[in-house]
Amino acid sequence: MPQRWTADAAGLLAGYLLDAALGDPRRLHPVAGFGTAAAALERRVYRPNRVAGAAFTAVAVGVPVLAGLAASRVTRDVPVARFAVTAAATWTVLGGRTLRRESRIMARHLEAGDLASARGRLSHLCGRDPSALDEPELARATVESVAENTSDAVVAPLFWGALAGPAGLLGYRAANTLDAMVGHRSPRYARFGTPSARLDDLLNLVPSRLTGVLTMVAAPVAGGKPWEVLRVWRRDRNDHPSPNAGQCESAMAGALGVRLGGRNIYFGRSETRPFLGDGPKPRAVHLRRAARVSGVVGASAAVLAAGVAVLRGAIRR
């Protein structure tokens, strides 16, 4: 079997382990640098229409993809370099450790009854207005963010890295970052942000459903039952307005035995989401369980990604 495919597999696992051990770089994070560059590009090309948004998306995603392809080309006959590039790219785009840490920090604030600190911390996970949220609503926002971002920040990049190597890793993270920047509904981005949002939806179709399946497998670490996760997931996953978030959130609701959904208040607007799952609203204890589920799902995804990378090499051979 060509050594470059085993180097890809080893690089994916090494990058996952680096993220698990070290988390995101504290300074000079490459994703933050990409966000700064994308914001500068947006200021130059912005027009309130989808054509400008499509051009912006094509350039902002295309450049990282081309960089990944170039790196793959240069290192294709040098397994050690291929391993290093894949490991570095994987570490750069994953966010599993940070996600789990934020969930546990929120749990500590809520357990201590420190709502002020909990409300201040919520911005690390999502863009909801925390000013009027009580413990159950802060816990719900955290569980929903952990569920969705387990797919966005762990499973999906590993999935695309397994299929396309560094180009898949960097391209996915670029598309997902653009969605966070311009893909939301607002007067400025109602049309301009649509191409970025649709691309992100497309890239997450398979990973979000894979996250649902892996959450079912991981449910016992939170005291859940896989067949209960399957029941809730099959019943509720398509009730969410997002084609992908409902897959992850309904599975997490089933694993934790809680009810998610309800009224979400953002800065300047509110949305009412259908209920997902059965049981009580989440509490602080469920945040630690959600972090455990997220960790098992991420580890499972890393092993699967490495297996797919090896299989890809066998097929090409």
Short mmCIF file of C-alpha atoms in Angstrom, two decimals:
data_model
loop_
_atom_site.label_atom_id
_atom_site.label_comp_id
_atom_site.label_asym_id
_atom_site.label_seq_id
_atom_site.Cartn_x
_atom_site.Cartn_y
_atom_site.Cartn_z
CA MET A 1 0.00 0.00 0.00
CA PRO A 2 1.44 3.45 -0.89
CA GLN A 3 3.07 4.98 2.16
CA ARG A 4 1.40 8.36 1.67
CA TRP A 5 -2.00 6.94 2.55
CA THR A 6 -0.74 5.40 5.77
CA ALA A 7 0.96 8.75 6.44
CA ASP A 8 -2.42 10.45 6.02
CA ALA A 9 -4.02 8.03 8.47
CA ALA A 10 -1.25 8.48 11.01
CA GLY A 11 -1.38 12.26 10.54
CA LEU A 12 -5.11 12.37 11.24
CA LEU A 13 -4.64 10.38 14.44
CA ALA A 14 -1.65 12.46 15.52
CA GLY A 15 -3.51 15.71 14.87
CA TYR A 16 -6.47 14.46 16.87
CA LEU A 17 -4.18 13.51 19.77
CA LEU A 18 -2.48 16.92 19.64
CA ASP A 19 -5.85 18.61 19.92
CA ALA A 20 -6.88 16.28 22.76
CA ALA A 21 -3.66 17.00 24.65
CA LEU A 22 -3.04 20.66 23.88
CA GLY A 23 -6.26 22.16 22.55
CA ASP A 24 -6.28 25.28 20.41
CA PRO A 25 -3.14 27.44 20.24
CA ARG A 26 -3.50 30.34 22.67
CA ARG A 27 -1.90 32.83 20.30
CA LEU A 28 -1.60 33.15 16.55
CA HIS A 29 -4.31 30.58 15.85
CA PRO A 30 -4.37 29.91 12.07
CA VAL A 31 -8.20 29.86 12.00
CA ALA A 32 -8.29 33.29 13.64
CA GLY A 33 -5.81 34.50 11.04
CA PHE A 34 -8.02 33.13 8.29
CA GLY A 35 -10.99 34.95 9.81
CA THR A 36 -9.08 38.23 9.75
CA ALA A 37 -8.13 37.72 6.10
CA ALA A 38 -11.69 36.75 5.18
CA ALA A 39 -13.06 39.86 6.89
CA ALA A 40 -10.65 42.02 4.90
CA LEU A 41 -11.75 40.32 1.67
CA GLU A 42 -15.40 40.83 2.59
CA ARG A 43 -14.87 44.57 3.00
CA ARG A 44 -13.51 44.72 -0.53
CA VAL A 45 -16.08 42.60 -2.37
CA TYR A 46 -19.25 43.08 -0.33
CA ARG A 47 -22.43 43.82 -2.24
CA PRO A 48 -25.94 43.04 -0.94
CA ASN A 49 -26.49 40.20 -3.42
CA ARG A 50 -25.76 36.49 -3.82
CA VAL A 51 -23.40 36.90 -6.77
CA ALA A 52 -20.96 38.87 -4.64
CA GLY A 53 -21.45 36.35 -1.83
CA ALA A 54 -20.67 33.46 -4.18
CA ALA A 55 -17.48 35.14 -5.39
CA PHE A 56 -16.44 35.82 -1.80
CA THR A 57 -17.08 32.18 -0.83
CA ALA A 58 -15.25 30.81 -3.87
CA VAL A 59 -12.10 32.82 -3.16
CA ALA A 60 -12.12 32.43 0.63
CA VAL A 61 -12.60 28.65 0.44
CA GLY A 62 -10.69 28.08 -2.78
CA VAL A 63 -7.39 29.50 -1.52
CA PRO A 64 -7.12 27.10 1.48
CA VAL A 65 -8.16 24.18 -0.73
CA LEU A 66 -5.45 25.04 -3.26
CA ALA A 67 -2.92 25.39 -0.44
CA GLY A 68 -3.88 21.94 0.84
CA LEU A 69 -3.63 20.45 -2.64
CA ALA A 70 -0.22 22.02 -3.15
CA ALA A 71 1.02 20.66 0.18
CA SER A 72 -0.27 17.20 -0.72
CA ARG A 73 1.42 17.36 -4.11
CA VAL A 74 4.77 18.43 -2.69
CA THR A 75 4.77 15.76 0.03
CA ARG A 76 3.21 12.85 -1.85
CA ASP A 77 6.50 10.97 -2.16
CA VAL A 78 7.86 11.99 1.26
CA PRO A 79 5.82 10.10 3.89
CA VAL A 80 7.36 11.87 6.88
CA ALA A 81 6.56 15.28 5.43
CA ARG A 82 3.09 14.09 4.43
CA PHE A 83 2.49 12.91 7.99
CA ALA A 84 3.68 16.22 9.43
CA VAL A 85 1.50 18.31 7.09
CA THR A 86 -1.60 16.22 7.77
CA ALA A 87 -1.03 16.23 11.53
CA ALA A 88 -0.51 19.99 11.61
CA ALA A 89 -3.58 20.65 9.47
CA THR A 90 -5.70 18.33 11.60
CA TRP A 91 -4.60 19.96 14.84
CA THR A 92 -5.27 23.39 13.34
CA VAL A 93 -8.88 22.68 12.36
CA LEU A 94 -10.08 20.60 15.32
CA GLY A 95 -11.65 22.11 18.41
CA GLY A 96 -12.75 19.15 20.50
CA ARG A 97 -10.70 19.80 23.65
CA THR A 98 -11.74 23.45 23.77
CA LEU A 99 -15.38 22.50 23.32
CA ARG A 100 -15.29 20.00 26.17
CA ARG A 101 -13.41 22.42 28.40
CA GLU A 102 -16.00 25.14 27.86
CA SER A 103 -18.79 22.73 28.75
CA ARG A 104 -17.07 21.81 32.02
CA ILE A 105 -16.33 25.45 32.87
CA MET A 106 -19.99 26.28 32.37
CA ALA A 107 -20.91 23.33 34.60
CA ARG A 108 -18.67 24.67 37.39
CA HIS A 109 -20.23 28.13 37.20
CA LEU A 110 -23.74 26.72 37.33
CA GLU A 111 -22.92 24.31 40.16
CA ALA A 112 -21.58 27.26 42.15
CA GLY A 113 -24.70 29.30 41.42
CA ASP A 114 -22.57 31.95 39.68
CA LEU A 115 -24.99 32.99 36.94
CA ALA A 116 -23.05 36.17 36.15
CA SER A 117 -19.92 34.20 35.23
CA ALA A 118 -21.99 31.60 33.39
CA ARG A 119 -23.69 34.28 31.31
CA GLY A 120 -20.35 35.86 30.52
CA ARG A 121 -18.95 32.51 29.44
CA LEU A 122 -21.75 31.61 27.03
CA SER A 123 -20.26 33.75 24.26
CA HIS A 124 -17.40 31.22 24.05
CA LEU A 125 -19.92 28.67 22.75
CA CYS A 126 -22.70 30.47 20.89
CA GLY A 127 -24.14 33.83 19.91
CA ARG A 128 -27.24 33.90 22.11
CA ASP A 129 -28.06 36.83 24.37
CA PRO A 130 -27.38 35.45 27.88
CA SER A 131 -28.56 38.44 29.90
CA ALA A 132 -31.92 36.95 30.95
CA LEU A 133 -31.06 33.23 30.90
CA ASP A 134 -31.41 31.13 34.06
CA GLU A 135 -29.56 27.89 34.86
CA PRO A 136 -31.72 25.54 32.73
CA GLU A 137 -31.56 27.86 29.72
CA LEU A 138 -27.80 28.36 30.07
CA ALA A 139 -27.40 24.60 30.35
CA ARG A 140 -29.64 24.03 27.34
CA ALA A 141 -27.67 26.50 25.22
CA THR A 142 -24.46 24.75 26.22
CA VAL A 143 -25.70 21.23 25.49
CA GLU A 144 -27.04 22.31 22.09
CA SER A 145 -23.75 24.01 21.24
CA VAL A 146 -21.70 21.00 22.34
CA ALA A 147 -23.90 18.69 20.27
CA GLU A 148 -23.72 20.79 17.09
CA ASN A 149 -20.04 21.67 17.42
CA THR A 150 -19.04 18.07 18.04
CA SER A 151 -19.98 17.66 14.40
CA ASP A 152 -18.69 21.03 13.14
CA ALA A 153 -15.42 21.12 15.04
CA VAL A 154 -14.51 17.42 15.21
CA VAL A 155 -16.42 14.90 13.11
CA ALA A 156 -16.82 16.96 9.93
CA PRO A 157 -13.18 18.05 9.56
CA LEU A 158 -12.02 14.49 10.22
CA PHE A 159 -14.53 13.21 7.66
CA TRP A 160 -13.28 15.56 4.94
CA GLY A 161 -9.67 14.99 5.95
CA ALA A 162 -10.17 11.26 5.50
CA LEU A 163 -11.60 11.78 2.01
CA ALA A 164 -9.40 14.59 0.70
CA GLY A 165 -6.38 14.95 2.99
CA PRO A 166 -5.09 18.44 3.89
CA ALA A 167 -7.25 20.05 1.19
CA GLY A 168 -10.37 18.58 2.79
CA LEU A 169 -9.31 19.65 6.28
CA LEU A 170 -8.51 23.24 5.33
CA GLY A 171 -11.39 23.65 2.89
CA TYR A 172 -13.97 22.43 5.38
CA ARG A 173 -12.69 24.67 8.17
CA ALA A 174 -12.70 27.66 5.81
CA ALA A 175 -16.31 27.02 4.76
CA ASN A 176 -17.44 26.49 8.35
CA THR A 177 -15.72 29.70 9.47
CA LEU A 178 -17.38 31.69 6.70
CA ASP A 179 -20.77 30.35 7.74
CA ALA A 180 -20.14 31.61 11.28
CA MET A 181 -19.07 35.00 9.92
CA VAL A 182 -21.66 35.75 7.24
CA GLY A 183 -24.06 32.79 7.10
CA HIS A 184 -26.46 34.04 9.78
CA ARG A 185 -29.70 35.86 9.05
CA SER A 186 -29.25 39.61 9.33
CA PRO A 187 -30.03 42.59 7.08
CA ARG A 188 -26.41 42.77 5.92
CA TYR A 189 -25.97 39.07 5.15
CA ALA A 190 -29.49 38.04 4.08
CA ARG A 191 -28.29 37.60 0.48
CA PHE A 192 -24.51 37.97 0.61
CA GLY A 193 -24.16 35.21 3.20
CA THR A 194 -26.44 32.68 1.50
CA PRO A 195 -23.74 30.95 -0.61
CA SER A 196 -21.53 30.44 2.45
CA ALA A 197 -24.44 29.08 4.46
CA ARG A 198 -25.51 26.69 1.72
CA LEU A 199 -21.98 25.39 1.20
CA ASP A 200 -21.65 24.74 4.92
CA ASP A 201 -25.00 22.91 4.92
CA LEU A 202 -23.85 20.73 2.03
CA LEU A 203 -20.50 19.85 3.60
CA ASN A 204 -22.18 18.87 6.86
CA LEU A 205 -24.93 16.66 5.48
CA VAL A 206 -23.04 13.40 5.99
CA PRO A 207 -20.93 14.36 9.05
CA SER A 208 -23.96 15.52 11.06
CA ARG A 209 -25.72 12.21 10.48
CA LEU A 210 -22.54 10.32 11.31
CA THR A 211 -22.40 12.34 14.54
CA GLY A 212 -25.91 11.16 15.34
CA VAL A 213 -24.91 7.52 14.86
CA LEU A 214 -21.73 7.89 16.92
CA THR A 215 -23.67 9.66 19.69
CA MET A 216 -25.95 6.65 19.85
CA VAL A 217 -22.91 4.40 20.31
CA ALA A 218 -21.41 6.75 22.92
CA ALA A 219 -24.62 7.15 24.97
CA PRO A 220 -23.62 4.68 27.76
CA VAL A 221 -20.80 6.98 28.95
CA ALA A 222 -23.55 9.45 29.95
CA GLY A 223 -25.83 6.79 31.40
CA GLY A 224 -27.94 6.71 28.24
CA LYS A 225 -29.25 3.80 26.21
CA PRO A 226 -28.41 3.49 22.49
CA TRP A 227 -31.91 2.33 21.56
CA GLU A 228 -33.40 5.37 23.33
CA VAL A 229 -31.07 7.64 21.37
CA LEU A 230 -32.16 5.92 18.17
CA ARG A 231 -35.84 6.40 19.04
CA VAL A 232 -35.46 10.13 19.78
CA TRP A 233 -33.09 10.71 16.86
CA ARG A 234 -35.40 9.11 14.31
CA ARG A 235 -38.43 10.94 15.67
CA ASP A 236 -37.03 14.47 16.19
CA ARG A 237 -34.00 14.94 13.95
CA ASN A 238 -35.89 16.58 11.08
CA ASP A 239 -37.91 18.97 13.27
CA HIS A 240 -35.04 21.44 13.58
CA PRO A 241 -34.94 24.31 11.02
CA SER A 242 -31.32 23.42 10.21
CA PRO A 243 -30.84 20.34 8.00
CA ASN A 244 -27.87 19.32 10.16
CA ALA A 245 -28.08 20.73 13.68
CA GLY A 246 -31.20 18.70 14.48
CA GLN A 247 -29.31 15.48 13.73
CA CYS A 248 -26.75 16.20 16.44
CA GLU A 249 -29.01 17.88 18.99
CA SER A 250 -31.74 15.25 18.93
CA ALA A 251 -29.17 12.46 19.38
CA MET A 252 -27.56 14.30 22.30
CA ALA A 253 -30.99 14.88 23.87
CA GLY A 254 -31.64 11.15 23.68
CA ALA A 255 -28.23 10.29 25.13
CA LEU A 256 -28.68 12.63 28.11
CA GLY A 257 -32.39 12.01 28.63
CA VAL A 258 -33.26 15.71 28.43
CA ARG A 259 -35.44 18.00 26.36
CA LEU A 260 -33.79 20.58 24.11
CA GLY A 261 -35.32 23.32 21.99
CA GLY A 262 -37.56 26.24 22.83
CA ARG A 263 -37.14 29.99 22.50
CA ASN A 264 -33.66 31.23 21.62
CA ILE A 265 -32.92 34.91 22.08
CA TYR A 266 -30.13 36.40 19.99
CA PHE A 267 -29.01 40.00 19.92
CA GLY A 268 -31.87 41.76 18.14
CA ARG A 269 -33.98 38.74 17.23
CA SER A 270 -35.53 35.58 18.66
CA GLU A 271 -36.37 32.15 17.29
CA THR A 272 -38.65 29.44 18.62
CA ARG A 273 -37.31 25.93 17.99
CA PRO A 274 -39.29 22.67 18.25
CA PHE A 275 -38.63 20.51 21.28
CA LEU A 276 -36.16 17.66 20.84
CA GLY A 277 -36.08 14.71 23.21
CA ASP A 278 -38.05 13.76 26.29
CA GLY A 279 -37.41 14.53 29.92
CA PRO A 280 -36.44 17.58 31.99
CA LYS A 281 -34.51 20.62 30.88
CA PRO A 282 -30.74 20.21 31.17
CA ARG A 283 -28.90 21.09 34.37
CA ALA A 284 -25.25 21.52 35.24
CA VAL A 285 -24.76 17.77 35.66
CA HIS A 286 -25.74 17.19 32.04
CA LEU A 287 -22.93 19.45 30.80
CA ARG A 288 -20.27 17.10 32.13
CA ARG A 289 -22.08 14.15 30.57
CA ALA A 290 -22.33 15.98 27.24
CA ALA A 291 -18.57 16.59 27.34
CA ARG A 292 -17.98 12.87 27.87
CA VAL A 293 -20.25 11.96 24.96
CA SER A 294 -18.50 14.52 22.76
CA GLY A 295 -15.11 13.05 23.66
CA VAL A 296 -16.11 9.50 22.78
CA VAL A 297 -17.73 10.64 19.52
CA GLY A 298 -14.55 12.52 18.57
CA ALA A 299 -12.26 9.59 19.36
CA SER A 300 -14.49 7.24 17.36
CA ALA A 301 -14.50 9.65 14.43
CA ALA A 302 -10.70 9.86 14.49
CA VAL A 303 -10.34 6.08 14.32
CA LEU A 304 -12.89 5.89 11.49
CA ALA A 305 -11.15 8.69 9.60
CA ALA A 306 -7.82 6.89 9.80
CA GLY A 307 -9.46 3.71 8.54
CA VAL A 308 -11.04 5.54 5.62
CA ALA A 309 -7.69 7.13 4.70
CA VAL A 310 -6.06 3.69 4.58
CA LEU A 311 -8.98 2.29 2.57
CA ARG A 312 -8.71 5.19 0.14
CA GLY A 313 -5.12 4.24 -0.50
CA ALA A 314 -6.03 0.60 -1.02
CA ILE A 315 -8.72 1.54 -3.54
CA ARG A 316 -6.40 3.85 -5.47
CA ARG A 317 -3.76 1.16 -5.54
#
